[in-house]
Each structure stands twice: as structure tokens, then as C-alpha cells.
């Protein structure tokens, strides 16, 4: 709970910074929308995720730090690279282990123009390389569907994850994420977001809040497990800066 309060304070402080900037927005932290980087634009993003187990005997918190650099190749196609780190701290140990956790390269492609179809489709493809070089390289593919209705946004992602490039011994994981948000102003969006795995029967749900201006934006979300197999709670802050 103390960690959650600290992250909430950080987000509130960011709001004060954002008031001096001016305007663009993104709605979610786990779910992708029908958006790509504009042609020639570059953006830096930082993901900070706190995860702890829902099991009563677990006293370990895991912090994940992702650094992303994103570039718009065309108005419909972008590419980005992630560098990932993680650390774990426990109430039973004074040691905090900070370590490299791998890299990702991903691309997104918008099909057609906005409102060309009943829903706006986007394709997402990601290559993942873990720090454990004995593990196989994998890809993640997403079909992203979005729809704007007045001030409401609806986004749904179907995810095919952990697709091994060489071996097929491990079956791919079928996952999902989705969100519904309402834009109160160009600066503020509030919504609800869900994510999970059909394969593992794990499902999560929680609120999301988004603040944005022209050169910087910040999103904050929390998800809670909805069944006994959903074994963690996550808190995520996402910050983007246009370069």
C-alpha cells in the first residue's frame, strides 16, 4: 500500500508539470489504441510497473523498468525499440537486485484511415529477446481495434504471445486487453482497463487515468485479479516525451 501511495503522489506531481505544456493524449497503459507516431516524429517513453503477488505468503515486490524509443516511418507505420530492466525487493532481505531483462523491437501499422471501417484496425508485431540467451527468441502479434464515439474511446487487443521462432514445443499464449475511456478535456481522460490470458485463465481489471499536453503525457493504471488464478496486482505509470 505504501508503494501504491508513493506512485500516486508521483502522478499528482506530474500533473503540475503538465499544466505548463500543451496538448496530445493517450488513454491506456496496458491496451493499445488506433494510433501510431506521425511521420518523422520521435518519442521517448518510460514504463514503470510495480507487481506484487496476491498470495498471502509472498513478501516480494517486483519493479519493471522499460525504456522505449519510438519513430514514425510514415503516418501509418512506426517502429520502436525497448530496453528492459527489473528489480526485486523483499521484506525478508535487505538486498535489492537490479538486472537487465532483455530487449524488444516492435512495429505498428494502421490499416486505412480513421473511420474507413466500422472499427479502426491496426496490426502490431514485436520481436522479444530475453536476457537468458538459452531461451528461444519469440514474437508477439496483436490485432488492435479501436472506435471513438463522441468523447468515448473503445479499444480491444487480441494478442498471440510467446510464438517461438525456431521450436514449436511450447504452444503460443492467447491473451487480450481492452479499455473504455472518456475524455473530459484534451488534458484529462479517465477509464477502465482489462487484460489477461485465455490460455492461463487469468483476468485483471482496474481504473486508468491519463494526462496530456503537446510534448509530454503521463498515464497511471492499477489492475486487480478477478479470479483465483489471477496471481498478482500491478500498478503502472507510463510517461511519454516528444523529442
PDB file of C-alpha atoms in Angstrom:
ATOM      1  CA  UNK A   1       0.000   0.000   0.000  1.00  0.00           C
ATOM      2  CA  UNK A   2       2.884   2.379   0.780  1.00  0.00           C
ATOM      3  CA  UNK A   3       4.357   1.752  -2.679  1.00  0.00           C
ATOM      4  CA  UNK A   4       0.977   2.490  -4.266  1.00  0.00           C
ATOM      5  CA  UNK A   5       0.693   5.782  -2.350  1.00  0.00           C
ATOM      6  CA  UNK A   6       4.175   6.828  -3.498  1.00  0.00           C
ATOM      7  CA  UNK A   7       3.265   6.215  -7.133  1.00  0.00           C
ATOM      8  CA  UNK A   8       0.021   8.192  -6.744  1.00  0.00           C
ATOM      9  CA  UNK A   9       1.967  11.140  -5.326  1.00  0.00           C
ATOM     10  CA  UNK A  10       4.356  10.958  -8.299  1.00  0.00           C
ATOM     11  CA  UNK A  11       1.455  11.127 -10.742  1.00  0.00           C
ATOM     12  CA  UNK A  12      -0.070  14.132  -8.944  1.00  0.00           C
ATOM     13  CA  UNK A  13       3.255  15.932  -9.127  1.00  0.00           C
ATOM     14  CA  UNK A  14       3.364  15.229 -12.852  1.00  0.00           C
ATOM     15  CA  UNK A  15       0.017  16.937 -13.282  1.00  0.00           C
ATOM     16  CA  UNK A  16       1.591  20.177 -12.093  1.00  0.00           C
ATOM     17  CA  UNK A  17       4.349  19.812 -14.693  1.00  0.00           C
ATOM     18  CA  UNK A  18       1.851  19.068 -17.454  1.00  0.00           C
ATOM     19  CA  UNK A  19      -0.086  22.282 -16.834  1.00  0.00           C
ATOM     20  CA  UNK A  20       2.815  24.244 -18.324  1.00  0.00           C
ATOM     21  CA  UNK A  21       2.747  22.288 -21.569  1.00  0.00           C
ATOM     22  CA  UNK A  22       0.188  21.991 -24.293  1.00  0.00           C
ATOM     23  CA  UNK A  23      -1.863  19.049 -25.701  1.00  0.00           C
ATOM     24  CA  UNK A  24      -1.976  15.435 -27.007  1.00  0.00           C
ATOM     25  CA  UNK A  25      -3.330  12.337 -25.299  1.00  0.00           C
ATOM     26  CA  UNK A  26      -3.198   8.583 -24.864  1.00  0.00           C
ATOM     27  CA  UNK A  27      -5.763   6.635 -22.890  1.00  0.00           C
ATOM     28  CA  UNK A  28      -4.339   3.378 -21.501  1.00  0.00           C
ATOM     29  CA  UNK A  29      -1.252   1.678 -20.068  1.00  0.00           C
ATOM     30  CA  UNK A  30      -1.867  -1.988 -20.962  1.00  0.00           C
ATOM     31  CA  UNK A  31      -4.038  -1.565 -24.068  1.00  0.00           C
ATOM     32  CA  UNK A  32      -3.004  -0.162 -27.454  1.00  0.00           C
ATOM     33  CA  UNK A  33      -5.262   2.163 -29.423  1.00  0.00           C
ATOM     34  CA  UNK A  34      -5.571   3.025 -33.099  1.00  0.00           C
ATOM     35  CA  UNK A  35      -2.507   5.267 -33.007  1.00  0.00           C
ATOM     36  CA  UNK A  36       1.000   5.392 -34.464  1.00  0.00           C
ATOM     37  CA  UNK A  37       3.737   8.003 -34.308  1.00  0.00           C
ATOM     38  CA  UNK A  38       3.376  10.686 -37.023  1.00  0.00           C
ATOM     39  CA  UNK A  39       5.910  10.585 -39.864  1.00  0.00           C
ATOM     40  CA  UNK A  40       9.335  11.849 -38.824  1.00  0.00           C
ATOM     41  CA  UNK A  41       8.398  12.265 -35.139  1.00  0.00           C
ATOM     42  CA  UNK A  42      10.444  10.729 -32.297  1.00  0.00           C
ATOM     43  CA  UNK A  43       9.193   9.954 -28.803  1.00  0.00           C
ATOM     44  CA  UNK A  44      10.790   8.602 -25.635  1.00  0.00           C
ATOM     45  CA  UNK A  45       8.614   6.530 -23.293  1.00  0.00           C
ATOM     46  CA  UNK A  46       9.256   5.175 -19.811  1.00  0.00           C
ATOM     47  CA  UNK A  47       7.185   2.374 -18.276  1.00  0.00           C
ATOM     48  CA  UNK A  48       7.387   1.814 -14.521  1.00  0.00           C
ATOM     49  CA  UNK A  49       5.479  -1.250 -13.304  1.00  0.00           C
ATOM     50  CA  UNK A  50       5.135  -2.430  -9.714  1.00  0.00           C
ATOM     51  CA  UNK A  51       3.904  -6.001  -9.319  1.00  0.00           C
ATOM     52  CA  UNK A  52       3.233  -7.998  -6.175  1.00  0.00           C
ATOM     53  CA  UNK A  53       1.786 -11.436  -5.646  1.00  0.00           C
ATOM     54  CA  UNK A  54      -1.747 -11.937  -4.343  1.00  0.00           C
ATOM     55  CA  UNK A  55      -0.549 -14.930  -2.338  1.00  0.00           C
ATOM     56  CA  UNK A  56      -0.509 -14.189   1.383  1.00  0.00           C
ATOM     57  CA  UNK A  57       2.885 -15.869   1.913  1.00  0.00           C
ATOM     58  CA  UNK A  58       4.671 -13.716  -0.674  1.00  0.00           C
ATOM     59  CA  UNK A  59       6.557 -10.640   0.596  1.00  0.00           C
ATOM     60  CA  UNK A  60       8.333  -9.703  -2.669  1.00  0.00           C
ATOM     61  CA  UNK A  61       7.697  -6.687  -4.869  1.00  0.00           C
ATOM     62  CA  UNK A  62       8.940  -6.663  -8.461  1.00  0.00           C
ATOM     63  CA  UNK A  63       9.714  -3.388 -10.234  1.00  0.00           C
ATOM     64  CA  UNK A  64       9.958  -3.385 -14.024  1.00  0.00           C
ATOM     65  CA  UNK A  65      11.593  -0.505 -15.919  1.00  0.00           C
ATOM     66  CA  UNK A  66      11.117  -0.274 -19.691  1.00  0.00           C
ATOM     67  CA  UNK A  67      12.740   2.418 -21.839  1.00  0.00           C
ATOM     68  CA  UNK A  68      11.355   2.869 -25.350  1.00  0.00           C
ATOM     69  CA  UNK A  69      12.424   4.998 -28.311  1.00  0.00           C
ATOM     70  CA  UNK A  70       9.725   5.310 -30.980  1.00  0.00           C
ATOM     71  CA  UNK A  71       9.936   6.697 -34.543  1.00  0.00           C
ATOM     72  CA  UNK A  72       7.263   7.377 -37.175  1.00  0.00           C
ATOM     73  CA  UNK A  73       8.341   5.970 -40.557  1.00  0.00           C
ATOM     74  CA  UNK A  74       5.113   7.095 -42.229  1.00  0.00           C
ATOM     75  CA  UNK A  75       1.859   8.407 -40.800  1.00  0.00           C
ATOM     76  CA  UNK A  76       0.598   4.806 -40.746  1.00  0.00           C
ATOM     77  CA  UNK A  77       3.777   2.899 -39.819  1.00  0.00           C
ATOM     78  CA  UNK A  78       6.141   3.245 -36.871  1.00  0.00           C
ATOM     79  CA  UNK A  79       8.931   1.292 -35.199  1.00  0.00           C
ATOM     80  CA  UNK A  80      10.411   1.258 -31.705  1.00  0.00           C
ATOM     81  CA  UNK A  81      13.000  -0.448 -29.507  1.00  0.00           C
ATOM     82  CA  UNK A  82      12.703  -1.273 -25.808  1.00  0.00           C
ATOM     83  CA  UNK A  83      15.436  -1.902 -23.264  1.00  0.00           C
ATOM     84  CA  UNK A  84      14.109  -3.668 -20.162  1.00  0.00           C
ATOM     85  CA  UNK A  85      15.343  -3.861 -16.571  1.00  0.00           C
ATOM     86  CA  UNK A  86      13.861  -5.251 -13.384  1.00  0.00           C
ATOM     87  CA  UNK A  87      14.493  -5.336  -9.655  1.00  0.00           C
ATOM     88  CA  UNK A  88      13.004  -7.189  -6.727  1.00  0.00           C
ATOM     89  CA  UNK A  89      12.857  -6.235  -3.065  1.00  0.00           C
ATOM     90  CA  UNK A  90      11.623  -8.351  -0.201  1.00  0.00           C
ATOM     91  CA  UNK A  91      10.734  -7.706   3.436  1.00  0.00           C
ATOM     92  CA  UNK A  92      12.916 -10.712   4.342  1.00  0.00           C
ATOM     93  CA  UNK A  93      16.042  -9.444   2.551  1.00  0.00           C
ATOM     94  CA  UNK A  94      17.960  -6.161   2.551  1.00  0.00           C
ATOM     95  CA  UNK A  95      19.368  -6.847  -0.931  1.00  0.00           C
ATOM     96  CA  UNK A  96      17.714  -5.252  -3.954  1.00  0.00           C
ATOM     97  CA  UNK A  97      18.741  -6.948  -7.180  1.00  0.00           C
ATOM     98  CA  UNK A  98      18.698  -4.715 -10.260  1.00  0.00           C
ATOM     99  CA  UNK A  99      19.309  -6.530 -13.540  1.00  0.00           C
ATOM    100  CA  UNK A 100      18.949  -6.391 -17.303  1.00  0.00           C
ATOM    101  CA  UNK A 101      15.798  -8.138 -18.507  1.00  0.00           C
ATOM    102  CA  UNK A 102      16.091  -8.185 -22.307  1.00  0.00           C
ATOM    103  CA  UNK A 103      15.062  -6.135 -25.331  1.00  0.00           C
ATOM    104  CA  UNK A 104      12.152  -5.798 -27.741  1.00  0.00           C
ATOM    105  CA  UNK A 105      11.699  -4.389 -31.249  1.00  0.00           C
ATOM    106  CA  UNK A 106       8.173  -3.682 -32.440  1.00  0.00           C
ATOM    107  CA  UNK A 107       6.298  -2.147 -35.325  1.00  0.00           C
ATOM    108  CA  UNK A 108       2.699  -0.974 -35.773  1.00  0.00           C
ATOM    109  CA  UNK A 109       0.721  -0.437 -38.973  1.00  0.00           C
ATOM    110  CA  UNK A 110      -2.624   1.335 -39.284  1.00  0.00           C
ATOM    111  CA  UNK A 111      -4.896  -0.204 -41.921  1.00  0.00           C
ATOM    112  CA  UNK A 112      -6.589   2.545 -43.902  1.00  0.00           C
ATOM    113  CA  UNK A 113      -7.530   5.905 -42.465  1.00  0.00           C
ATOM    114  CA  UNK A 114      -9.539   6.635 -39.355  1.00  0.00           C
ATOM    115  CA  UNK A 115     -13.230   5.730 -39.796  1.00  0.00           C
ATOM    116  CA  UNK A 116     -12.586   3.955 -43.117  1.00  0.00           C
ATOM    117  CA  UNK A 117     -14.279   0.954 -41.486  1.00  0.00           C
ATOM    118  CA  UNK A 118     -16.824   0.445 -38.720  1.00  0.00           C
ATOM    119  CA  UNK A 119     -13.879  -0.079 -36.341  1.00  0.00           C
ATOM    120  CA  UNK A 120     -10.334   1.199 -36.888  1.00  0.00           C
ATOM    121  CA  UNK A 121      -7.846  -1.715 -37.293  1.00  0.00           C
ATOM    122  CA  UNK A 122      -4.130  -1.714 -36.523  1.00  0.00           C
ATOM    123  CA  UNK A 123      -1.553  -4.534 -36.764  1.00  0.00           C
ATOM    124  CA  UNK A 124       1.230  -4.933 -34.178  1.00  0.00           C
ATOM    125  CA  UNK A 125       4.308  -7.187 -34.403  1.00  0.00           C
ATOM    126  CA  UNK A 126       7.025  -7.484 -31.747  1.00  0.00           C
ATOM    127  CA  UNK A 127      10.295  -9.421 -31.513  1.00  0.00           C
ATOM    128  CA  UNK A 128      11.422 -10.275 -27.959  1.00  0.00           C
ATOM    129  CA  UNK A 129      14.864 -11.320 -26.771  1.00  0.00           C
ATOM    130  CA  UNK A 130      15.240 -12.178 -23.070  1.00  0.00           C
ATOM    131  CA  UNK A 131      18.470 -11.739 -21.135  1.00  0.00           C
ATOM    132  CA  UNK A 132      18.628 -15.542 -20.852  1.00  0.00           C
ATOM    133  CA  UNK A 133      20.288 -16.450 -24.170  1.00  0.00           C
ATOM    134  CA  UNK A 134      19.358 -20.102 -23.667  1.00  0.00           C
ATOM    135  CA  UNK A 135      15.694 -19.157 -24.127  1.00  0.00           C
ATOM    136  CA  UNK A 136      14.258 -19.070 -27.660  1.00  0.00           C
ATOM    137  CA  UNK A 137      13.503 -15.848 -29.473  1.00  0.00           C
ATOM    138  CA  UNK A 138       9.778 -15.179 -29.578  1.00  0.00           C
ATOM    139  CA  UNK A 139       7.368 -12.841 -31.302  1.00  0.00           C
ATOM    140  CA  UNK A 140       4.125 -11.274 -30.174  1.00  0.00           C
ATOM    141  CA  UNK A 141       1.387 -10.303 -32.615  1.00  0.00           C
ATOM    142  CA  UNK A 142      -1.665  -8.164 -31.900  1.00  0.00           C
ATOM    143  CA  UNK A 143      -4.816  -7.229 -33.742  1.00  0.00           C
ATOM    144  CA  UNK A 144      -5.866  -3.845 -32.375  1.00  0.00           C
ATOM    145  CA  UNK A 145      -9.366  -2.494 -32.920  1.00  0.00           C
ATOM    146  CA  UNK A 146     -10.455   0.989 -31.891  1.00  0.00           C
ATOM    147  CA  UNK A 147     -13.592   3.098 -32.018  1.00  0.00           C
ATOM    148  CA  UNK A 148     -14.333   6.694 -30.994  1.00  0.00           C
ATOM    149  CA  UNK A 149     -17.934   7.610 -30.168  1.00  0.00           C
ATOM    150  CA  UNK A 150     -18.174  11.276 -29.202  1.00  0.00           C
ATOM    151  CA  UNK A 151     -15.906  11.603 -26.121  1.00  0.00           C
ATOM    152  CA  UNK A 152     -15.728   7.850 -25.536  1.00  0.00           C
ATOM    153  CA  UNK A 153     -12.926   5.609 -26.781  1.00  0.00           C
ATOM    154  CA  UNK A 154     -13.136   1.832 -27.014  1.00  0.00           C
ATOM    155  CA  UNK A 155     -10.032  -0.277 -27.712  1.00  0.00           C
ATOM    156  CA  UNK A 156      -9.718  -4.071 -27.929  1.00  0.00           C
ATOM    157  CA  UNK A 157      -6.492  -6.065 -28.433  1.00  0.00           C
ATOM    158  CA  UNK A 158      -6.294  -9.742 -29.354  1.00  0.00           C
ATOM    159  CA  UNK A 159      -2.774 -10.971 -28.534  1.00  0.00           C
ATOM    160  CA  UNK A 160      -0.882 -14.018 -29.765  1.00  0.00           C
ATOM    161  CA  UNK A 161       2.149 -14.161 -27.468  1.00  0.00           C
ATOM    162  CA  UNK A 162       5.279 -16.302 -26.950  1.00  0.00           C
ATOM    163  CA  UNK A 163       5.360 -17.592 -30.528  1.00  0.00           C
ATOM    164  CA  UNK A 164       8.750 -19.334 -30.754  1.00  0.00           C
ATOM    165  CA  UNK A 165      10.714 -18.681 -33.945  1.00  0.00           C
ATOM    166  CA  UNK A 166      12.651 -21.956 -34.004  1.00  0.00           C
ATOM    167  CA  UNK A 167      10.986 -24.545 -31.788  1.00  0.00           C
ATOM    168  CA  UNK A 168       7.254 -25.199 -31.575  1.00  0.00           C
ATOM    169  CA  UNK A 169       7.478 -27.258 -28.385  1.00  0.00           C
ATOM    170  CA  UNK A 170       5.734 -24.557 -26.371  1.00  0.00           C
ATOM    171  CA  UNK A 171       2.270 -23.507 -27.557  1.00  0.00           C
ATOM    172  CA  UNK A 172       1.577 -19.844 -28.145  1.00  0.00           C
ATOM    173  CA  UNK A 173      -0.394 -17.967 -25.493  1.00  0.00           C
ATOM    174  CA  UNK A 174      -3.736 -16.402 -26.377  1.00  0.00           C
ATOM    175  CA  UNK A 175      -4.195 -13.133 -24.463  1.00  0.00           C
ATOM    176  CA  UNK A 176      -6.270  -9.985 -24.579  1.00  0.00           C
ATOM    177  CA  UNK A 177      -6.536  -6.439 -23.323  1.00  0.00           C
ATOM    178  CA  UNK A 178      -9.184  -3.781 -23.680  1.00  0.00           C
ATOM    179  CA  UNK A 179     -10.257  -0.419 -22.399  1.00  0.00           C
ATOM    180  CA  UNK A 180     -13.084   2.092 -22.262  1.00  0.00           C
ATOM    181  CA  UNK A 181     -12.264   5.740 -21.555  1.00  0.00           C
ATOM    182  CA  UNK A 182     -13.984   9.123 -21.506  1.00  0.00           C
ATOM    183  CA  UNK A 183     -12.285  12.392 -22.462  1.00  0.00           C
ATOM    184  CA  UNK A 184     -13.304  15.094 -20.001  1.00  0.00           C
ATOM    185  CA  UNK A 185     -10.979  17.595 -21.703  1.00  0.00           C
ATOM    186  CA  UNK A 186      -7.975  17.483 -24.070  1.00  0.00           C
ATOM    187  CA  UNK A 187      -5.855  17.206 -20.915  1.00  0.00           C
ATOM    188  CA  UNK A 188      -7.733  14.535 -18.957  1.00  0.00           C
ATOM    189  CA  UNK A 189      -9.123  11.070 -19.712  1.00  0.00           C
ATOM    190  CA  UNK A 190     -10.441   8.557 -17.181  1.00  0.00           C
ATOM    191  CA  UNK A 191     -11.303   4.969 -17.971  1.00  0.00           C
ATOM    192  CA  UNK A 192     -11.298   1.310 -17.072  1.00  0.00           C
ATOM    193  CA  UNK A 193      -8.964  -1.321 -18.469  1.00  0.00           C
ATOM    194  CA  UNK A 194      -8.857  -5.113 -18.520  1.00  0.00           C
ATOM    195  CA  UNK A 195      -6.149  -7.572 -19.514  1.00  0.00           C
ATOM    196  CA  UNK A 196      -5.488 -11.250 -19.158  1.00  0.00           C
ATOM    197  CA  UNK A 197      -4.817 -14.626 -20.723  1.00  0.00           C
ATOM    198  CA  UNK A 198      -7.363 -17.016 -22.193  1.00  0.00           C
ATOM    199  CA  UNK A 199      -4.735 -19.766 -22.138  1.00  0.00           C
ATOM    200  CA  UNK A 200      -3.856 -19.370 -18.450  1.00  0.00           C
ATOM    201  CA  UNK A 201      -7.391 -18.327 -17.402  1.00  0.00           C
ATOM    202  CA  UNK A 202      -6.072 -15.194 -15.714  1.00  0.00           C
ATOM    203  CA  UNK A 203      -8.124 -11.992 -15.837  1.00  0.00           C
ATOM    204  CA  UNK A 204      -7.491  -8.497 -14.443  1.00  0.00           C
ATOM    205  CA  UNK A 205      -9.441  -5.243 -14.244  1.00  0.00           C
ATOM    206  CA  UNK A 206      -8.845  -1.733 -12.929  1.00  0.00           C
ATOM    207  CA  UNK A 207      -9.010   2.061 -13.435  1.00  0.00           C
ATOM    208  CA  UNK A 208      -6.795   4.168 -15.697  1.00  0.00           C
ATOM    209  CA  UNK A 209      -6.223   7.912 -15.711  1.00  0.00           C
ATOM    210  CA  UNK A 210      -4.435   9.899 -18.432  1.00  0.00           C
ATOM    211  CA  UNK A 211      -2.991  13.429 -18.500  1.00  0.00           C
ATOM    212  CA  UNK A 212      -1.532  15.019 -21.636  1.00  0.00           C
ATOM    213  CA  UNK A 213      -0.134  18.128 -23.264  1.00  0.00           C
ATOM    214  CA  UNK A 214       1.690  18.656 -26.563  1.00  0.00           C
ATOM    215  CA  UNK A 215       5.175  17.495 -25.605  1.00  0.00           C
ATOM    216  CA  UNK A 216       4.610  15.306 -22.558  1.00  0.00           C
ATOM    217  CA  UNK A 217       1.907  12.962 -21.265  1.00  0.00           C
ATOM    218  CA  UNK A 218       1.522  10.606 -18.311  1.00  0.00           C
ATOM    219  CA  UNK A 219      -0.827   7.689 -17.653  1.00  0.00           C
ATOM    220  CA  UNK A 220      -1.461   5.770 -14.445  1.00  0.00           C
ATOM    221  CA  UNK A 221      -3.308   2.472 -14.002  1.00  0.00           C
ATOM    222  CA  UNK A 222      -3.972  -0.301 -11.483  1.00  0.00           C
ATOM    223  CA  UNK A 223      -5.272  -3.806 -12.223  1.00  0.00           C
ATOM    224  CA  UNK A 224      -6.560  -6.402  -9.759  1.00  0.00           C
ATOM    225  CA  UNK A 225      -7.075 -10.131 -10.222  1.00  0.00           C
ATOM    226  CA  UNK A 226     -10.636 -11.282 -10.915  1.00  0.00           C
ATOM    227  CA  UNK A 227     -10.256 -14.987 -10.078  1.00  0.00           C
ATOM    228  CA  UNK A 228      -8.059 -17.314  -8.011  1.00  0.00           C
ATOM    229  CA  UNK A 229      -5.682 -17.956 -10.941  1.00  0.00           C
ATOM    230  CA  UNK A 230      -5.003 -14.227 -11.331  1.00  0.00           C
ATOM    231  CA  UNK A 231      -1.973 -14.233  -9.088  1.00  0.00           C
ATOM    232  CA  UNK A 232      -0.760 -10.625  -8.943  1.00  0.00           C
ATOM    233  CA  UNK A 233      -1.703  -6.954  -8.663  1.00  0.00           C
ATOM    234  CA  UNK A 234       0.002  -4.423 -10.934  1.00  0.00           C
ATOM    235  CA  UNK A 235       0.441  -0.654 -10.777  1.00  0.00           C
ATOM    236  CA  UNK A 236       1.863   1.067 -13.851  1.00  0.00           C
ATOM    237  CA  UNK A 237       2.952   4.608 -14.670  1.00  0.00           C
ATOM    238  CA  UNK A 238       3.680   5.455 -18.310  1.00  0.00           C
ATOM    239  CA  UNK A 239       5.359   8.719 -19.345  1.00  0.00           C
ATOM    240  CA  UNK A 240       5.910   9.903 -22.917  1.00  0.00           C
ATOM    241  CA  UNK A 241       8.053  12.833 -24.100  1.00  0.00           C
ATOM    242  CA  UNK A 242       8.111  14.048 -27.726  1.00  0.00           C
ATOM    243  CA  UNK A 243      11.669  14.839 -28.808  1.00  0.00           C
TER     244      UNK A 243
END
